[in-house]
Short mmCIF file of C-alpha atoms in Angstrom, two decimals:
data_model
loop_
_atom_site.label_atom_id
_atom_site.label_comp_id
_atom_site.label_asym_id
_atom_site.label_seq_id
_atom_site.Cartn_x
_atom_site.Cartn_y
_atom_site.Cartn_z
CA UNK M 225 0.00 0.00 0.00
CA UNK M 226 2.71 2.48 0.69
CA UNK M 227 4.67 1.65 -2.45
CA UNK M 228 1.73 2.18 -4.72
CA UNK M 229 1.35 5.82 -2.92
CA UNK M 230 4.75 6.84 -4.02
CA UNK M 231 7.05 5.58 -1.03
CA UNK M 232 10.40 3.53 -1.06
CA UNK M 233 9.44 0.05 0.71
CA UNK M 234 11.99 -2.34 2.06
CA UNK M 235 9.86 -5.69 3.20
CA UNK M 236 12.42 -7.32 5.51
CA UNK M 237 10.94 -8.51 8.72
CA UNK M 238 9.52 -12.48 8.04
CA UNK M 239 7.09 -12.34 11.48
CA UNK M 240 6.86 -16.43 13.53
CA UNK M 241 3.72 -17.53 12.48
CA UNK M 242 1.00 -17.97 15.32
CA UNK M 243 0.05 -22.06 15.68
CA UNK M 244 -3.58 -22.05 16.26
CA UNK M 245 -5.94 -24.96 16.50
CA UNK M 246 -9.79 -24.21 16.64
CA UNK M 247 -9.18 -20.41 16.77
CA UNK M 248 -6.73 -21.05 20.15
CA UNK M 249 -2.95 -20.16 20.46
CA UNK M 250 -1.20 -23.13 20.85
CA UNK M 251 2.43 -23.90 22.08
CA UNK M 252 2.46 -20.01 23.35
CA UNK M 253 5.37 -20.16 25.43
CA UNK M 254 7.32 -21.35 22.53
CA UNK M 255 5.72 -19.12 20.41
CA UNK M 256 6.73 -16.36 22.67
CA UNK M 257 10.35 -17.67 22.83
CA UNK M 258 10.26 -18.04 19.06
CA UNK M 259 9.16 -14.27 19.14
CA UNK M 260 12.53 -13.04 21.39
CA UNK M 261 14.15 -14.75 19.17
CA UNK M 262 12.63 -13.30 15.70
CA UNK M 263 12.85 -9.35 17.55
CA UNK M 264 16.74 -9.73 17.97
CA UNK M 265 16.80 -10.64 14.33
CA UNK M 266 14.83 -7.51 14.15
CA UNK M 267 17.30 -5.54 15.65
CA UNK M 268 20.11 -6.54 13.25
CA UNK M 269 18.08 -5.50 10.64
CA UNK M 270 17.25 -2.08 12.05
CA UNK M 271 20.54 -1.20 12.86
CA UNK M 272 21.80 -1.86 8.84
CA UNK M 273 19.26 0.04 7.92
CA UNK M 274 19.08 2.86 10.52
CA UNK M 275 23.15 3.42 10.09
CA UNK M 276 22.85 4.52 6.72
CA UNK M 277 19.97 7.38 7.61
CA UNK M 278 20.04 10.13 10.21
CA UNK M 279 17.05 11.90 11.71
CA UNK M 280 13.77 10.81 13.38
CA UNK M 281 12.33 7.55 13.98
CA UNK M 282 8.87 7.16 13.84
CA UNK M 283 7.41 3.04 14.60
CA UNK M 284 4.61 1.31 13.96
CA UNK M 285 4.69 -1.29 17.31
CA UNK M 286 8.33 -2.24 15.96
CA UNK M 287 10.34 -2.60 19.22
CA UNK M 288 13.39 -3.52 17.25
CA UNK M 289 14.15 -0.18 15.83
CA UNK M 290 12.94 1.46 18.76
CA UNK M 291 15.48 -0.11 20.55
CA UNK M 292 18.06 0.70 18.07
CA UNK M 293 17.51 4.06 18.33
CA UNK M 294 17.75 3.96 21.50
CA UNK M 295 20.95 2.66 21.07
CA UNK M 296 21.74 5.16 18.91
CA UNK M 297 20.82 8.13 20.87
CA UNK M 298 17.95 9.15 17.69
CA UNK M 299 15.05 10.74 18.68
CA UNK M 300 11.93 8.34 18.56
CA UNK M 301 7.82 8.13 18.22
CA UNK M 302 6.20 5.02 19.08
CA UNK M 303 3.11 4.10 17.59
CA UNK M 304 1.25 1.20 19.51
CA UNK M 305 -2.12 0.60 21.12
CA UNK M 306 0.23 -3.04 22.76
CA UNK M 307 1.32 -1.87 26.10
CA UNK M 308 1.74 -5.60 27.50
CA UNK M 309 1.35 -9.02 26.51
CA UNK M 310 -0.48 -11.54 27.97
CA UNK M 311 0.37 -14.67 26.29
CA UNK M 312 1.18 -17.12 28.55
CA UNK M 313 0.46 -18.45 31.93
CA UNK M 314 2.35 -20.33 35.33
CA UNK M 315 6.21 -19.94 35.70
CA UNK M 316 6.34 -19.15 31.80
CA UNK M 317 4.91 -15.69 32.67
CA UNK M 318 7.32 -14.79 34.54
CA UNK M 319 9.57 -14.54 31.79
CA UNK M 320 6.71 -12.29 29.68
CA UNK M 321 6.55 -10.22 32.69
CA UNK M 322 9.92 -9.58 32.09
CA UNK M 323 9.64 -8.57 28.57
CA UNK M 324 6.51 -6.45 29.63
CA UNK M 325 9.17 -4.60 31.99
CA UNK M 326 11.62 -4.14 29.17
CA UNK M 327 8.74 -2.69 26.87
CA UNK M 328 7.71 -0.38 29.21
CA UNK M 329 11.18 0.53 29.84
CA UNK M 330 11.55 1.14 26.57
CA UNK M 331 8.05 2.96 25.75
CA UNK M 332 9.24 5.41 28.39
CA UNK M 333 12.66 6.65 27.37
CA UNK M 334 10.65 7.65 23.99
CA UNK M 335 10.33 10.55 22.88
CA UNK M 336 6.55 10.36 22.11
CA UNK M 337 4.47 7.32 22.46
CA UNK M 338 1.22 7.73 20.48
CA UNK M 339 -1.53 5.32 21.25
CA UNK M 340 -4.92 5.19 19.40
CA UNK M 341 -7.36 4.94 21.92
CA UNK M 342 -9.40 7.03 24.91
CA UNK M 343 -7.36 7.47 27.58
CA UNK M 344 -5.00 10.27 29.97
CA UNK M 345 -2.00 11.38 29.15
CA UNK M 346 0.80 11.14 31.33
CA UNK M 347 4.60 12.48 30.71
CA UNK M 348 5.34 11.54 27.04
CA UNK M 349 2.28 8.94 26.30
CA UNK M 350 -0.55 10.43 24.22
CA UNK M 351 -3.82 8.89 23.71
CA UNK M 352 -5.30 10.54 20.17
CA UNK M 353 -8.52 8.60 19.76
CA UNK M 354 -8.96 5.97 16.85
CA UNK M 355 -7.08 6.72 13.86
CA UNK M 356 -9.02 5.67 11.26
CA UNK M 357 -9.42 5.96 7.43
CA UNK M 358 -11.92 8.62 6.35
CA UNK M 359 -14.18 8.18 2.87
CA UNK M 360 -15.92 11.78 1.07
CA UNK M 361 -18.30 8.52 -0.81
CA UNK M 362 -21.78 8.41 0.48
CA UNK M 363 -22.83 4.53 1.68
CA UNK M 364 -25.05 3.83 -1.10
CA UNK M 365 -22.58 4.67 -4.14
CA UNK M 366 -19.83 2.81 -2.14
CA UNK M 367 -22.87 -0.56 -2.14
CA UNK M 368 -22.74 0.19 -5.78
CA UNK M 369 -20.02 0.76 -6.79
CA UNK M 370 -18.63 -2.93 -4.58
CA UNK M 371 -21.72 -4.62 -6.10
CA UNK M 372 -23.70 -5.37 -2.75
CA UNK M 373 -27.00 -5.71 -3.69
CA UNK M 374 -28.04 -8.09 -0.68
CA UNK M 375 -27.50 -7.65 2.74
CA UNK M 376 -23.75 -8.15 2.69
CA UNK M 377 -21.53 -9.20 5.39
CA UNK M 378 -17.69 -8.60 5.14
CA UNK M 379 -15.32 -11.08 6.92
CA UNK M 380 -11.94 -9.76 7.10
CA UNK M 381 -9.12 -11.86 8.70
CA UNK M 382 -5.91 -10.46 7.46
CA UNK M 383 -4.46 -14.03 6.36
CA UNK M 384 -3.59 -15.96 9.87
CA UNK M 385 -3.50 -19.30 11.10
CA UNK M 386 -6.62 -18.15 13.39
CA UNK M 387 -8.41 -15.82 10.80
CA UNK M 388 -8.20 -19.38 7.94
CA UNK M 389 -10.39 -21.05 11.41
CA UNK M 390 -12.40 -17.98 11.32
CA UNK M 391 -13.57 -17.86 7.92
CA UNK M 392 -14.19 -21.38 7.64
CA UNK M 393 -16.96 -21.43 10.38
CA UNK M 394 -17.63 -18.28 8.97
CA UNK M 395 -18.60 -19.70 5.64
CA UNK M 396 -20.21 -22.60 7.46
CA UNK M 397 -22.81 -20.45 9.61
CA UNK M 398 -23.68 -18.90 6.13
CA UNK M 399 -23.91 -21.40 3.82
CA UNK M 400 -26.70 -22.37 6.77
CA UNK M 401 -28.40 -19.02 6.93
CA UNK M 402 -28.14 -17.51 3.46
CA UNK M 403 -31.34 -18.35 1.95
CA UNK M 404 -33.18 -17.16 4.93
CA UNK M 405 -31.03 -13.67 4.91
CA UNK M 406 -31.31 -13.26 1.47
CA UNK M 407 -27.33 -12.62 2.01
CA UNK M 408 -23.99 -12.37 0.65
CA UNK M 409 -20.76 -13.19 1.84
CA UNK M 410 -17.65 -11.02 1.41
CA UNK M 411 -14.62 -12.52 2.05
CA UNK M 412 -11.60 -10.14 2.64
CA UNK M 413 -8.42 -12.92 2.94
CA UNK M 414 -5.32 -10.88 2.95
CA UNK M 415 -2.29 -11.31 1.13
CA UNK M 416 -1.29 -15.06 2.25
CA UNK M 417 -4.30 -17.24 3.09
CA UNK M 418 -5.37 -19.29 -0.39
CA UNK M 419 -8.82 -20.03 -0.16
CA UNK M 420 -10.27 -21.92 -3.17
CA UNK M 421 -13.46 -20.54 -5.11
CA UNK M 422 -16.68 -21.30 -4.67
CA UNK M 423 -20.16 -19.91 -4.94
CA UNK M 424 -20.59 -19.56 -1.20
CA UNK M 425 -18.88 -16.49 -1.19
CA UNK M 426 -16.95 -13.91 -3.07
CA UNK M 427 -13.28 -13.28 -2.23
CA UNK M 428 -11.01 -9.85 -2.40
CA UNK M 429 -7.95 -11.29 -1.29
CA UNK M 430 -6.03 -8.51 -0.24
CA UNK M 431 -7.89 -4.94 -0.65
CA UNK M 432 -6.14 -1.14 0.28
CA UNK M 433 -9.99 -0.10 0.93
CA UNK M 434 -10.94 -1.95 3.60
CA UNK M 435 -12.32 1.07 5.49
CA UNK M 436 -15.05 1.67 2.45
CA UNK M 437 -16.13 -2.21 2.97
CA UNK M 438 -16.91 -1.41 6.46
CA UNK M 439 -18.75 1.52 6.08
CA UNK M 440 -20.62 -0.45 3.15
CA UNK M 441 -21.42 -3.43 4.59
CA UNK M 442 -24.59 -4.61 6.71
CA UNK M 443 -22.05 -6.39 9.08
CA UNK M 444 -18.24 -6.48 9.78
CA UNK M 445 -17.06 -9.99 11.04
CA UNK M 446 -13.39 -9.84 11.99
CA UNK M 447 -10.59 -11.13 14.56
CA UNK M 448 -10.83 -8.54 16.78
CA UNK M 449 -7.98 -6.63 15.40
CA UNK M 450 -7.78 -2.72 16.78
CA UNK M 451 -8.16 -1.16 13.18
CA UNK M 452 -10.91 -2.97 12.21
CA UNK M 453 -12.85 -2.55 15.37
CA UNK M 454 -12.50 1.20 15.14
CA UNK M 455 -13.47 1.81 11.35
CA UNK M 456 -16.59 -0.39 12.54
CA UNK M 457 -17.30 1.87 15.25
CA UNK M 458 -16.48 4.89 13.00
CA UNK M 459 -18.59 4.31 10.07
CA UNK M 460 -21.13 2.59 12.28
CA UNK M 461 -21.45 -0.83 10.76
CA UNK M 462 -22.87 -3.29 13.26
CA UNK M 463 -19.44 -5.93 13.98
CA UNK M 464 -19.02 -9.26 15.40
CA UNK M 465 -15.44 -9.46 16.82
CA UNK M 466 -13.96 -12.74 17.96
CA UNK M 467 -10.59 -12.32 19.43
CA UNK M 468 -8.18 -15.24 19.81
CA UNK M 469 -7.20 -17.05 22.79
CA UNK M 470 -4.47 -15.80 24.71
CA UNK M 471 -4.00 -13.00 22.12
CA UNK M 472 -3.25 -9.80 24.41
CA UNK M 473 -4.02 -7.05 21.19
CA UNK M 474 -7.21 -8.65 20.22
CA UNK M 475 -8.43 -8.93 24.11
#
């Protein structure tokens, strides 16, 4: 999305993949090993890239260069609604509580730490509200325009292990209800989960307009992911939200 609006892109970060049975985190204490272990990766990365450019560093939840810079002595904003994790439980949290203490440590030798939600401010953290995507298109071209002649609900997963579980029972409920709704089924996949046709629903794959589906549709149906939430509650599109187990962000 940034590329096609002009900007240089460098896609280097390859994220450990969540293992998720039945829409629950599995394994989490490895996973959150398997994490530490990805974010120092991270940090090598950052630091070959940050050496080569001066000036401010402005992150999107990523830790790594945060902690570069800190390294570095370069200014820094934080972006991040995460302020702790709660992924695991017993003696294995006592290692995230740990990491929680490192993240806070690091959230407040920032700069600025901008988080998208209600809340007070205090020292350098600043709640702004949602930040969301605004549309000048009325509701009713936008059904148009995206073909929604029925009551249309959107399911948008953004290509996980959990979202795949998601949009199966998703498509399952439907197939089920359909006639009786007089309904279709929007399918927004992301970039990485293959799902194969089939006249149960339409897919978009991965879409830069997500925001205009929302405010289109009858009814958002999402892992509870913060963005997605928001533009519901923006645009006012009724949502069902179904966060995974264990996952701190979504809960």
């Amino acid at each position: 999305m940034l590329a096609k609006n002009g900007f240089n892109v460098l896609d280097v970060y390859k994220p450990e993949k969540f293992v998720v049975e039945s829409g629950q985190l599995q394994h989490s204490f490895k996973w959150l090993m398997d994490y530490y272990s990805y974010y120092k990766k991270c940090k090598v990365i950052a630091k070959t890239i940050l050496e080569n450019r001066d000036g401010l560093i402005v992150s999107d939840e990523d830790f790594a260069s945060i902690a570069i810079g800190e390294e570095m002595g370069r200014r820094r904003v934080l972006i991040t609604d995460v302020t702790e994790t709660h992924f695991t439980s017993g003696l294995a949290s006592i290692i995230e509580k740990k990491m929680n203490k490192s993240m806070h440590k690091m959230m407040q030798a920032c700069d600025c730490v901008i988080i998208p939600d209600i809340g007070d401010d205090n020292s350098n953290i600043h709640h702004v509200g949602p930040i969301v995507r605004q549309t000048n298109i009325g509701r009713d071209a936008l059904r148009s325009r995206f073909g929604f002649a029925k009551q249309t609900l959107v399911a948008s997963v953004g290509g996980t292990d959990a979202g795949e579980y998601l949009i199966d029972k998703t498509i399952e409920a439907h197939q089920k209800l359909q006639d009786r709704l007089d309904s279709e089924l929007v399918v927004v996949s992301g970039p990485s989960l293959k799902l194969p046709d089939s006249p149960d629903y339409r897919n978009l794959g991965f879409v830069d307009n997500l925001h205009e589906l929302v405010y289109a549709a009858d009814l958002v149906i999402s892992l509870a992911g913060r963005s997605t939430m928001d533009e519901s509650i923006t645009s006012g599109t009724p949502g069902i939200f179904i966060p995974s187990a264990r996952k701190a962000l979504q809960k």
